Short mmCIF file of N, CA, C and O in Angstrom, two decimals:
data_model
loop_
_atom_site.label_atom_id
_atom_site.label_comp_id
_atom_site.label_asym_id
_atom_site.label_seq_id
_atom_site.Cartn_x
_atom_site.Cartn_y
_atom_site.Cartn_z
N UNK A 1310 -70.05 53.49 90.75
CA UNK A 1310 -70.68 54.64 91.37
C UNK A 1310 -72.04 54.31 91.98
O UNK A 1310 -72.42 54.94 92.95
N UNK A 1311 -72.78 53.36 91.46
CA UNK A 1311 -74.08 53.07 92.07
C UNK A 1311 -73.98 52.72 93.55
O UNK A 1311 -74.87 53.05 94.32
N UNK A 1312 -72.89 52.04 93.96
CA UNK A 1312 -72.75 51.68 95.37
C UNK A 1312 -72.62 52.93 96.24
O UNK A 1312 -73.23 53.01 97.30
N UNK A 1313 -71.84 53.90 95.78
CA UNK A 1313 -71.68 55.14 96.54
C UNK A 1313 -73.00 55.91 96.58
O UNK A 1313 -73.34 56.52 97.60
N UNK A 1314 -73.75 55.87 95.50
CA UNK A 1314 -75.03 56.56 95.45
C UNK A 1314 -76.03 55.93 96.43
O UNK A 1314 -76.67 56.64 97.22
N UNK A 1315 -76.14 54.61 96.41
CA UNK A 1315 -77.06 53.93 97.33
C UNK A 1315 -76.63 54.17 98.77
O UNK A 1315 -77.46 54.46 99.64
N UNK A 1316 -75.33 54.07 99.04
CA UNK A 1316 -74.81 54.34 100.39
C UNK A 1316 -75.20 55.75 100.83
O UNK A 1316 -75.68 55.96 101.95
N UNK A 1317 -75.03 56.72 99.95
CA UNK A 1317 -75.34 58.12 100.27
C UNK A 1317 -76.83 58.32 100.53
O UNK A 1317 -77.20 59.05 101.46
N UNK A 1318 -77.67 57.69 99.73
CA UNK A 1318 -79.11 57.82 99.94
C UNK A 1318 -79.51 57.26 101.30
O UNK A 1318 -80.27 57.90 102.05
N UNK A 1319 -78.97 56.09 101.65
CA UNK A 1319 -79.29 55.50 102.96
C UNK A 1319 -78.78 56.39 104.08
O UNK A 1319 -79.48 56.64 105.07
N UNK A 1320 -77.56 56.91 103.92
CA UNK A 1320 -77.01 57.82 104.95
C UNK A 1320 -77.84 59.09 105.06
O UNK A 1320 -78.03 59.61 106.17
N UNK A 1321 -78.34 59.59 103.95
CA UNK A 1321 -79.18 60.80 103.99
C UNK A 1321 -80.47 60.52 104.75
O UNK A 1321 -80.92 61.36 105.55
N UNK A 1322 -81.06 59.35 104.51
CA UNK A 1322 -82.27 58.98 105.25
C UNK A 1322 -81.98 58.83 106.74
O UNK A 1322 -82.77 59.28 107.59
N UNK A 1323 -80.84 58.24 107.07
CA UNK A 1323 -80.44 58.13 108.47
C UNK A 1323 -80.18 59.50 109.08
O UNK A 1323 -80.50 59.74 110.25
N UNK A 1324 -79.62 60.41 108.29
CA UNK A 1324 -79.37 61.77 108.78
C UNK A 1324 -80.69 62.47 109.11
O UNK A 1324 -80.81 63.13 110.15
N UNK A 1325 -81.69 62.31 108.26
CA UNK A 1325 -83.00 62.89 108.53
C UNK A 1325 -83.57 62.31 109.83
O UNK A 1325 -84.11 63.04 110.67
N UNK A 1326 -83.44 61.00 109.98
CA UNK A 1326 -83.89 60.33 111.20
C UNK A 1326 -83.16 60.90 112.43
O UNK A 1326 -83.78 61.23 113.45
N UNK A 1327 -81.84 61.05 112.34
CA UNK A 1327 -81.05 61.56 113.47
C UNK A 1327 -81.41 63.02 113.78
O UNK A 1327 -81.46 63.41 114.94
N UNK A 1328 -81.65 63.80 112.76
CA UNK A 1328 -82.06 65.20 112.98
C UNK A 1328 -83.42 65.23 113.67
O UNK A 1328 -83.63 66.02 114.60
N UNK A 1329 -84.32 64.36 113.25
CA UNK A 1329 -85.63 64.28 113.92
C UNK A 1329 -85.46 63.92 115.39
O UNK A 1329 -86.10 64.52 116.27
N UNK A 1330 -84.58 62.97 115.68
CA UNK A 1330 -84.31 62.61 117.08
C UNK A 1330 -83.75 63.81 117.84
O UNK A 1330 -84.15 64.08 118.98
N UNK A 1331 -82.81 64.51 117.22
CA UNK A 1331 -82.20 65.67 117.87
C UNK A 1331 -83.21 66.77 118.15
O UNK A 1331 -83.07 67.52 119.12
N UNK A 1332 -84.23 66.86 117.31
CA UNK A 1332 -85.27 67.88 117.49
C UNK A 1332 -86.37 67.44 118.44
O UNK A 1332 -87.33 68.18 118.67
N UNK A 1333 -86.26 66.21 118.98
CA UNK A 1333 -87.21 65.77 119.98
C UNK A 1333 -88.30 64.84 119.49
O UNK A 1333 -89.27 64.58 120.22
N UNK A 1334 -88.17 64.31 118.29
CA UNK A 1334 -89.18 63.36 117.81
C UNK A 1334 -89.20 62.13 118.72
O UNK A 1334 -88.15 61.68 119.17
N UNK A 1335 -90.37 61.61 119.00
CA UNK A 1335 -90.48 60.46 119.92
C UNK A 1335 -90.15 59.13 119.24
O UNK A 1335 -90.97 58.21 119.19
N UNK A 1336 -88.95 59.04 118.70
CA UNK A 1336 -88.51 57.86 117.96
C UNK A 1336 -87.34 57.17 118.63
O UNK A 1336 -86.66 56.35 118.01
N UNK A 1337 -87.10 57.50 119.87
CA UNK A 1337 -85.93 56.98 120.58
C UNK A 1337 -85.87 55.47 120.69
O UNK A 1337 -84.78 54.92 120.85
N UNK A 1338 -86.99 54.80 120.57
CA UNK A 1338 -86.96 53.33 120.68
C UNK A 1338 -86.21 52.69 119.52
O UNK A 1338 -85.83 51.54 119.59
N UNK A 1339 -85.95 53.46 118.45
CA UNK A 1339 -85.24 52.95 117.29
C UNK A 1339 -83.74 53.26 117.31
O UNK A 1339 -83.04 52.91 116.37
N UNK A 1340 -83.26 53.93 118.35
CA UNK A 1340 -81.87 54.37 118.35
C UNK A 1340 -81.31 54.45 119.76
O UNK A 1340 -82.06 54.49 120.74
N UNK A 1341 -80.00 54.47 119.83
CA UNK A 1341 -79.28 54.69 121.09
C UNK A 1341 -79.72 53.72 122.19
O UNK A 1341 -79.87 54.11 123.34
N UNK A 1342 -79.96 52.49 121.84
CA UNK A 1342 -80.33 51.48 122.82
C UNK A 1342 -81.81 51.41 123.12
O UNK A 1342 -82.26 50.54 123.86
N UNK A 1343 -82.57 52.34 122.56
CA UNK A 1343 -84.02 52.30 122.71
C UNK A 1343 -84.54 52.58 124.11
O UNK A 1343 -85.70 52.30 124.40
N UNK A 1344 -83.72 53.15 124.97
CA UNK A 1344 -84.11 53.38 126.35
C UNK A 1344 -85.01 54.59 126.55
O UNK A 1344 -85.66 54.72 127.58
N UNK A 1345 -85.01 55.50 125.58
CA UNK A 1345 -85.76 56.76 125.72
C UNK A 1345 -86.71 56.94 124.54
O UNK A 1345 -86.31 56.76 123.39
N UNK A 1346 -87.93 57.33 124.85
CA UNK A 1346 -88.89 57.66 123.79
C UNK A 1346 -88.42 58.95 123.09
O UNK A 1346 -88.33 59.01 121.88
N UNK A 1347 -88.14 59.96 123.90
CA UNK A 1347 -87.54 61.21 123.42
C UNK A 1347 -86.14 61.27 124.02
O UNK A 1347 -85.96 61.08 125.22
N UNK A 1348 -85.17 61.52 123.18
CA UNK A 1348 -83.78 61.48 123.64
C UNK A 1348 -83.45 62.61 124.61
O UNK A 1348 -83.90 63.75 124.42
N UNK A 1349 -82.63 62.32 125.63
CA UNK A 1349 -82.11 63.38 126.49
C UNK A 1349 -81.07 64.21 125.71
O UNK A 1349 -80.61 63.80 124.64
N UNK A 1350 -80.69 65.33 126.29
CA UNK A 1350 -79.81 66.29 125.61
C UNK A 1350 -78.52 65.66 125.08
O UNK A 1350 -78.12 65.92 123.94
N UNK A 1351 -77.84 64.85 125.87
CA UNK A 1351 -76.56 64.27 125.44
C UNK A 1351 -76.74 63.38 124.21
O UNK A 1351 -75.91 63.39 123.31
N UNK A 1352 -77.81 62.61 124.17
CA UNK A 1352 -78.04 61.75 123.02
C UNK A 1352 -78.50 62.56 121.80
O UNK A 1352 -78.21 62.18 120.66
N UNK A 1353 -79.18 63.66 122.04
CA UNK A 1353 -79.55 64.54 120.92
C UNK A 1353 -78.29 65.11 120.27
O UNK A 1353 -78.20 65.18 119.04
N UNK A 1354 -77.32 65.48 121.10
CA UNK A 1354 -76.03 65.94 120.56
C UNK A 1354 -75.36 64.80 119.80
O UNK A 1354 -74.81 65.01 118.72
N UNK A 1355 -75.42 63.60 120.35
CA UNK A 1355 -74.87 62.43 119.66
C UNK A 1355 -75.52 62.22 118.30
O UNK A 1355 -74.85 61.85 117.33
N UNK A 1356 -76.81 62.45 118.22
CA UNK A 1356 -77.50 62.33 116.93
C UNK A 1356 -76.99 63.35 115.93
O UNK A 1356 -76.79 63.02 114.75
N UNK A 1357 -76.74 64.56 116.38
CA UNK A 1357 -76.19 65.58 115.48
C UNK A 1357 -74.77 65.23 115.04
O UNK A 1357 -74.41 65.42 113.88
N UNK A 1358 -73.98 64.69 115.95
CA UNK A 1358 -72.63 64.24 115.59
C UNK A 1358 -72.72 63.12 114.55
O UNK A 1358 -71.92 63.06 113.62
N UNK A 1359 -73.71 62.24 114.71
CA UNK A 1359 -73.90 61.16 113.74
C UNK A 1359 -74.10 61.70 112.33
O UNK A 1359 -73.59 61.14 111.36
N UNK A 1360 -74.85 62.79 112.22
CA UNK A 1360 -75.08 63.40 110.91
C UNK A 1360 -73.75 63.83 110.29
O UNK A 1360 -73.51 63.61 109.09
N UNK A 1361 -72.88 64.40 111.09
CA UNK A 1361 -71.55 64.81 110.58
C UNK A 1361 -70.73 63.59 110.15
O UNK A 1361 -70.04 63.62 109.13
N UNK A 1362 -70.82 62.52 110.93
CA UNK A 1362 -70.11 61.28 110.58
C UNK A 1362 -70.65 60.73 109.26
O UNK A 1362 -69.88 60.30 108.40
N UNK A 1363 -71.97 60.75 109.09
CA UNK A 1363 -72.56 60.26 107.84
C UNK A 1363 -72.05 61.08 106.65
O UNK A 1363 -71.76 60.52 105.59
N UNK A 1364 -71.94 62.39 106.84
CA UNK A 1364 -71.43 63.24 105.75
C UNK A 1364 -69.99 62.89 105.41
O UNK A 1364 -69.62 62.79 104.24
N UNK A 1365 -69.17 62.68 106.43
CA UNK A 1365 -67.77 62.29 106.21
C UNK A 1365 -67.70 60.95 105.48
O UNK A 1365 -66.90 60.78 104.55
N UNK A 1366 -68.53 60.00 105.87
CA UNK A 1366 -68.55 58.69 105.22
C UNK A 1366 -68.92 58.85 103.74
O UNK A 1366 -68.29 58.23 102.87
N UNK A 1367 -69.90 59.67 103.45
CA UNK A 1367 -70.30 59.88 102.06
C UNK A 1367 -69.16 60.49 101.25
O UNK A 1367 -68.89 60.05 100.12
N UNK A 1368 -68.48 61.46 101.82
CA UNK A 1368 -67.33 62.07 101.12
C UNK A 1368 -66.26 61.03 100.84
O UNK A 1368 -65.72 60.96 99.73
N UNK A 1369 -65.94 60.21 101.84
CA UNK A 1369 -64.93 59.16 101.63
C UNK A 1369 -65.36 58.19 100.53
O UNK A 1369 -64.55 57.79 99.69
N UNK A 1370 -66.64 57.81 100.53
CA UNK A 1370 -67.13 56.86 99.52
C UNK A 1370 -67.03 57.46 98.12
O UNK A 1370 -66.55 56.81 97.19
N UNK A 1371 -67.48 58.71 97.97
CA UNK A 1371 -67.43 59.35 96.66
C UNK A 1371 -65.99 59.58 96.21
O UNK A 1371 -65.68 59.46 95.02
N UNK A 1372 -65.12 59.88 97.16
CA UNK A 1372 -63.71 60.05 96.82
C UNK A 1372 -63.11 58.71 96.39
O UNK A 1372 -62.34 58.62 95.43
N UNK A 1373 -63.47 57.64 97.10
CA UNK A 1373 -62.93 56.31 96.79
C UNK A 1373 -63.33 55.84 95.39
O UNK A 1373 -62.55 55.17 94.72
N UNK A 1374 -64.53 56.19 94.95
CA UNK A 1374 -64.96 55.79 93.60
C UNK A 1374 -64.54 56.82 92.55
O UNK A 1374 -64.91 56.70 91.39
N UNK A 1375 -63.77 57.80 92.98
CA UNK A 1375 -63.19 58.82 92.11
C UNK A 1375 -64.22 59.76 91.47
O UNK A 1375 -63.99 60.31 90.40
N UNK A 1376 -65.34 59.93 92.13
CA UNK A 1376 -66.33 60.90 91.64
C UNK A 1376 -65.95 62.31 92.09
O UNK A 1376 -66.32 63.29 91.44
N UNK A 1377 -65.23 62.39 93.19
CA UNK A 1377 -64.70 63.66 93.70
C UNK A 1377 -63.25 63.41 94.11
O UNK A 1377 -62.82 62.26 94.23
N UNK A 1378 -62.52 64.49 94.31
CA UNK A 1378 -61.14 64.37 94.77
C UNK A 1378 -60.93 65.37 95.90
O UNK A 1378 -60.51 66.50 95.67
N UNK A 1379 -61.24 64.93 97.12
CA UNK A 1379 -61.18 65.80 98.29
C UNK A 1379 -60.00 65.46 99.18
O UNK A 1379 -59.38 66.33 99.76
N UNK A 1380 -59.72 64.17 99.30
CA UNK A 1380 -58.64 63.71 100.17
C UNK A 1380 -57.66 62.88 99.33
O UNK A 1380 -58.01 62.39 98.26
N UNK A 1381 -56.43 62.71 99.81
CA UNK A 1381 -55.50 61.85 99.08
C UNK A 1381 -56.08 60.44 98.92
O UNK A 1381 -56.83 59.96 99.78
N UNK A 1382 -55.73 59.79 97.81
CA UNK A 1382 -56.28 58.47 97.51
C UNK A 1382 -56.10 57.49 98.67
O UNK A 1382 -57.02 56.74 98.99
N UNK A 1383 -54.93 57.49 99.29
CA UNK A 1383 -54.68 56.54 100.38
C UNK A 1383 -55.62 56.81 101.55
O UNK A 1383 -56.06 55.87 102.21
N UNK A 1384 -55.96 58.05 101.80
CA UNK A 1384 -56.89 58.39 102.88
C UNK A 1384 -58.27 57.84 102.56
O UNK A 1384 -58.94 57.26 103.43
N UNK A 1385 -58.71 58.00 101.31
CA UNK A 1385 -60.02 57.48 100.92
C UNK A 1385 -60.02 55.95 100.99
O UNK A 1385 -60.98 55.35 101.48
N UNK A 1386 -58.94 55.32 100.53
CA UNK A 1386 -58.88 53.86 100.53
C UNK A 1386 -58.91 53.31 101.96
O UNK A 1386 -59.72 52.44 102.27
N UNK A 1387 -58.05 53.82 102.81
CA UNK A 1387 -58.02 53.36 104.20
C UNK A 1387 -59.29 53.78 104.92
O UNK A 1387 -59.88 53.01 105.69
N UNK A 1388 -59.75 54.99 104.66
CA UNK A 1388 -60.94 55.51 105.31
C UNK A 1388 -62.17 54.66 105.06
O UNK A 1388 -62.95 54.40 105.98
N UNK A 1389 -62.35 54.16 103.84
CA UNK A 1389 -63.52 53.34 103.54
C UNK A 1389 -63.41 51.98 104.23
O UNK A 1389 -64.42 51.42 104.65
N UNK A 1390 -62.20 51.46 104.41
CA UNK A 1390 -62.05 50.22 105.19
C UNK A 1390 -62.42 50.46 106.64
O UNK A 1390 -63.03 49.61 107.28
N UNK A 1391 -62.06 51.63 107.17
CA UNK A 1391 -62.45 51.98 108.54
C UNK A 1391 -63.98 52.08 108.61
O UNK A 1391 -64.60 51.62 109.58
N UNK A 1392 -64.59 52.67 107.60
CA UNK A 1392 -66.05 52.77 107.53
C UNK A 1392 -66.68 51.37 107.52
O UNK A 1392 -67.66 51.12 108.23
N UNK A 1393 -66.11 50.48 106.75
CA UNK A 1393 -66.60 49.10 106.72
C UNK A 1393 -66.56 48.49 108.12
O UNK A 1393 -67.55 47.91 108.59
N UNK A 1394 -65.44 48.65 108.81
CA UNK A 1394 -65.31 48.13 110.17
C UNK A 1394 -66.34 48.78 111.10
O UNK A 1394 -66.94 48.12 111.95
N UNK A 1395 -66.58 50.07 110.94
CA UNK A 1395 -67.56 50.81 111.72
C UNK A 1395 -68.96 50.21 111.54
O UNK A 1395 -69.69 50.01 112.51
N UNK A 1396 -69.32 49.89 110.28
CA UNK A 1396 -70.64 49.33 110.03
C UNK A 1396 -70.74 47.89 110.53
O UNK A 1396 -71.81 47.46 110.98
N UNK A 1397 -69.65 47.12 110.45
CA UNK A 1397 -69.66 45.77 111.02
C UNK A 1397 -69.88 45.85 112.53
O UNK A 1397 -70.68 45.11 113.10
N UNK A 1398 -69.19 46.78 113.17
CA UNK A 1398 -69.41 47.00 114.60
C UNK A 1398 -70.86 47.42 114.86
O UNK A 1398 -71.48 46.99 115.83
N UNK A 1399 -71.39 48.24 113.97
CA UNK A 1399 -72.79 48.66 114.08
C UNK A 1399 -73.76 47.49 114.02
O UNK A 1399 -74.76 47.47 114.74
N UNK A 1400 -73.46 46.50 113.18
CA UNK A 1400 -74.29 45.30 113.11
C UNK A 1400 -74.31 44.64 114.48
O UNK A 1400 -75.38 44.31 115.01
N UNK A 1401 -73.13 44.45 115.04
CA UNK A 1401 -73.02 43.78 116.34
C UNK A 1401 -73.71 44.57 117.45
O UNK A 1401 -74.46 44.01 118.25
N UNK A 1402 -73.46 45.86 117.49
CA UNK A 1402 -74.04 46.70 118.56
C UNK A 1402 -75.56 46.75 118.45
O UNK A 1402 -76.26 46.68 119.47
N UNK A 1403 -76.08 46.87 117.25
CA UNK A 1403 -77.53 46.89 117.08
C UNK A 1403 -78.14 45.53 117.36
O UNK A 1403 -79.26 45.44 117.87
N UNK A 1404 -77.41 44.46 117.05
CA UNK A 1404 -77.93 43.11 117.29
C UNK A 1404 -78.09 42.82 118.78
O UNK A 1404 -78.94 42.02 119.16
N UNK A 1405 -77.27 43.45 119.61
CA UNK A 1405 -77.37 43.20 121.05
C UNK A 1405 -78.21 44.24 121.79
O UNK A 1405 -78.32 44.20 123.00
N UNK A 1406 -78.79 45.16 121.03
CA UNK A 1406 -79.63 46.19 121.65
C UNK A 1406 -80.79 45.54 122.40
O UNK A 1406 -81.36 44.55 121.96
N UNK A 1407 -81.15 46.11 123.53
CA UNK A 1407 -82.31 45.65 124.29
C UNK A 1407 -83.62 46.05 123.62
O UNK A 1407 -84.67 45.54 123.95
N UNK A 1408 -83.51 46.98 122.67
CA UNK A 1408 -84.69 47.49 121.98
C UNK A 1408 -84.98 46.65 120.74
O UNK A 1408 -84.22 46.66 119.77
N UNK A 1409 -86.09 45.93 120.77
CA UNK A 1409 -86.47 45.12 119.61
C UNK A 1409 -86.70 45.99 118.37
O UNK A 1409 -86.26 45.62 117.28
N UNK A 1410 -87.39 47.15 118.50
CA UNK A 1410 -87.55 48.00 117.31
C UNK A 1410 -86.20 48.42 116.71
O UNK A 1410 -86.04 48.45 115.49
N UNK A 1411 -85.24 48.74 117.57
CA UNK A 1411 -83.92 49.13 117.08
C UNK A 1411 -83.26 47.95 116.36
O UNK A 1411 -82.71 48.11 115.27
N UNK A 1412 -83.31 46.77 116.97
CA UNK A 1412 -82.72 45.58 116.33
C UNK A 1412 -83.36 45.33 114.97
O UNK A 1412 -82.67 45.09 113.98
N UNK A 1413 -84.68 45.37 114.95
CA UNK A 1413 -85.41 45.06 113.71
C UNK A 1413 -85.13 46.06 112.60
O UNK A 1413 -85.13 45.68 111.42
N UNK A 1414 -84.92 47.32 112.94
CA UNK A 1414 -84.69 48.33 111.92
C UNK A 1414 -83.20 48.47 111.59
O UNK A 1414 -82.81 48.49 110.42
N UNK A 1415 -82.37 48.58 112.61
CA UNK A 1415 -80.99 48.98 112.37
C UNK A 1415 -80.05 47.84 111.99
O UNK A 1415 -79.05 48.08 111.31
N UNK A 1416 -80.34 46.60 112.39
CA UNK A 1416 -79.46 45.50 111.97
C UNK A 1416 -79.48 45.36 110.44
O UNK A 1416 -78.42 45.34 109.82
N UNK A 1417 -80.66 45.27 109.81
CA UNK A 1417 -80.65 45.17 108.35
C UNK A 1417 -80.00 46.38 107.67
O UNK A 1417 -79.26 46.23 106.69
N UNK A 1418 -80.27 47.58 108.19
CA UNK A 1418 -79.67 48.78 107.61
C UNK A 1418 -78.15 48.71 107.74
O UNK A 1418 -77.41 49.00 106.78
N UNK A 1419 -77.66 48.30 108.89
CA UNK A 1419 -76.21 48.20 109.11
C UNK A 1419 -75.58 47.15 108.20
O UNK A 1419 -74.47 47.35 107.71
N UNK A 1420 -76.29 46.05 107.97
CA UNK A 1420 -75.78 45.02 107.07
C UNK A 1420 -75.64 45.58 105.65
O UNK A 1420 -74.61 45.40 104.99
N UNK A 1421 -76.66 46.26 105.19
CA UNK A 1421 -76.61 46.84 103.84
C UNK A 1421 -75.47 47.85 103.74
O UNK A 1421 -74.70 47.85 102.76
N UNK A 1422 -75.32 48.71 104.75
CA UNK A 1422 -74.24 49.69 104.73
C UNK A 1422 -72.87 49.02 104.77
O UNK A 1422 -71.93 49.47 104.10
N UNK A 1423 -72.74 47.95 105.54
CA UNK A 1423 -71.47 47.22 105.59
C UNK A 1423 -71.15 46.61 104.23
O UNK A 1423 -70.00 46.71 103.75
N UNK A 1424 -72.13 46.00 103.59
CA UNK A 1424 -71.90 45.40 102.27
C UNK A 1424 -71.51 46.47 101.25
O UNK A 1424 -70.55 46.31 100.49
N UNK A 1425 -72.25 47.56 101.24
CA UNK A 1425 -71.94 48.65 100.31
C UNK A 1425 -70.55 49.20 100.55
O UNK A 1425 -69.78 49.42 99.60
N UNK A 1426 -70.19 49.45 101.80
CA UNK A 1426 -68.86 50.00 102.09
C UNK A 1426 -67.77 48.99 101.74
O UNK A 1426 -66.69 49.38 101.28
N UNK A 1427 -68.03 47.70 101.93
CA UNK A 1427 -67.06 46.67 101.52
C UNK A 1427 -66.83 46.73 100.01
O UNK A 1427 -65.69 46.70 99.54
N UNK A 1428 -67.92 46.78 99.25
CA UNK A 1428 -67.81 46.84 97.79
C UNK A 1428 -67.05 48.08 97.34
O UNK A 1428 -66.20 48.02 96.45
N UNK A 1429 -67.34 49.20 97.99
CA UNK A 1429 -66.63 50.44 97.66
C UNK A 1429 -65.16 50.32 98.04
O UNK A 1429 -64.27 50.70 97.27
N UNK A 1430 -64.87 49.77 99.21
CA UNK A 1430 -63.48 49.61 99.65
C UNK A 1430 -62.71 48.71 98.69
O UNK A 1430 -61.51 48.94 98.45
N UNK A 1431 -63.38 47.71 98.15
CA UNK A 1431 -62.73 46.79 97.21
C UNK A 1431 -62.50 47.44 95.84
O UNK A 1431 -61.83 46.87 94.99
N UNK A 1432 -63.06 48.62 95.64
CA UNK A 1432 -62.85 49.33 94.38
C UNK A 1432 -63.96 49.15 93.36
O UNK A 1432 -63.87 49.66 92.25
N UNK A 1433 -65.00 48.43 93.72
CA UNK A 1433 -66.13 48.27 92.81
C UNK A 1433 -66.88 49.60 92.70
O UNK A 1433 -67.07 50.30 93.67
N UNK A 1434 -67.28 49.91 91.50
CA UNK A 1434 -68.01 51.16 91.28
C UNK A 1434 -67.10 52.34 91.04
O UNK A 1434 -67.55 53.47 90.89
N UNK A 1435 -65.79 52.07 90.96
CA UNK A 1435 -64.84 53.16 90.72
C UNK A 1435 -65.04 53.69 89.31
O UNK A 1435 -65.20 52.93 88.36
N UNK A 1436 -65.04 55.00 89.20
CA UNK A 1436 -65.19 55.63 87.88
C UNK A 1436 -63.89 55.52 87.11
O UNK A 1436 -62.81 55.61 87.70
N UNK A 1437 -63.99 55.33 85.82
CA UNK A 1437 -62.80 55.29 84.96
C UNK A 1437 -62.19 56.69 84.94
O UNK A 1437 -62.89 57.69 84.90
N UNK A 1438 -60.90 56.71 85.00
CA UNK A 1438 -60.20 58.00 84.94
C UNK A 1438 -60.33 58.56 83.52
O UNK A 1438 -60.31 57.83 82.54
N UNK A 1439 -60.46 59.87 83.45
CA UNK A 1439 -60.56 60.53 82.15
C UNK A 1439 -59.26 60.33 81.38
O UNK A 1439 -58.18 60.28 81.96
N UNK A 1440 -59.37 60.21 80.06
CA UNK A 1440 -58.18 60.01 79.22
C UNK A 1440 -57.23 61.19 79.42
O UNK A 1440 -57.63 62.35 79.38
N UNK A 1441 -55.99 60.88 79.66
CA UNK A 1441 -54.98 61.91 79.82
C UNK A 1441 -54.96 62.55 81.19
O UNK A 1441 -54.21 63.48 81.44
N UNK A 1442 -55.80 62.08 82.10
CA UNK A 1442 -55.84 62.70 83.44
C UNK A 1442 -54.78 62.08 84.33
O UNK A 1442 -54.37 61.00 84.21
#
């Protein structure tokens, strides 16, 4: 469970960051290619969509470690592997960003999220099933 907790905390911090971007905070150099100090409307919407994606990822992670039971087990298992692939892609996309601040901040974050999602996908941190359940 610690892996799902750490993953969720990082995603919550990223969600706060994305909400700040969506509200017009001048932090655009850290996201979306770093081309805008303040994001234009379409990217602000993208930031809000990111928050929803982060929430879905957290649900899948918690379901995979059996802390909650929201989706069928196979959906959680496959879903977390998809999440792992998403974060690996995130490493690559952030690494090629033209924005040095984005590369410096988001590559390490993406690596940590990829490692955590890999561990969760492998079943590490899974809660023991209750006796008789």
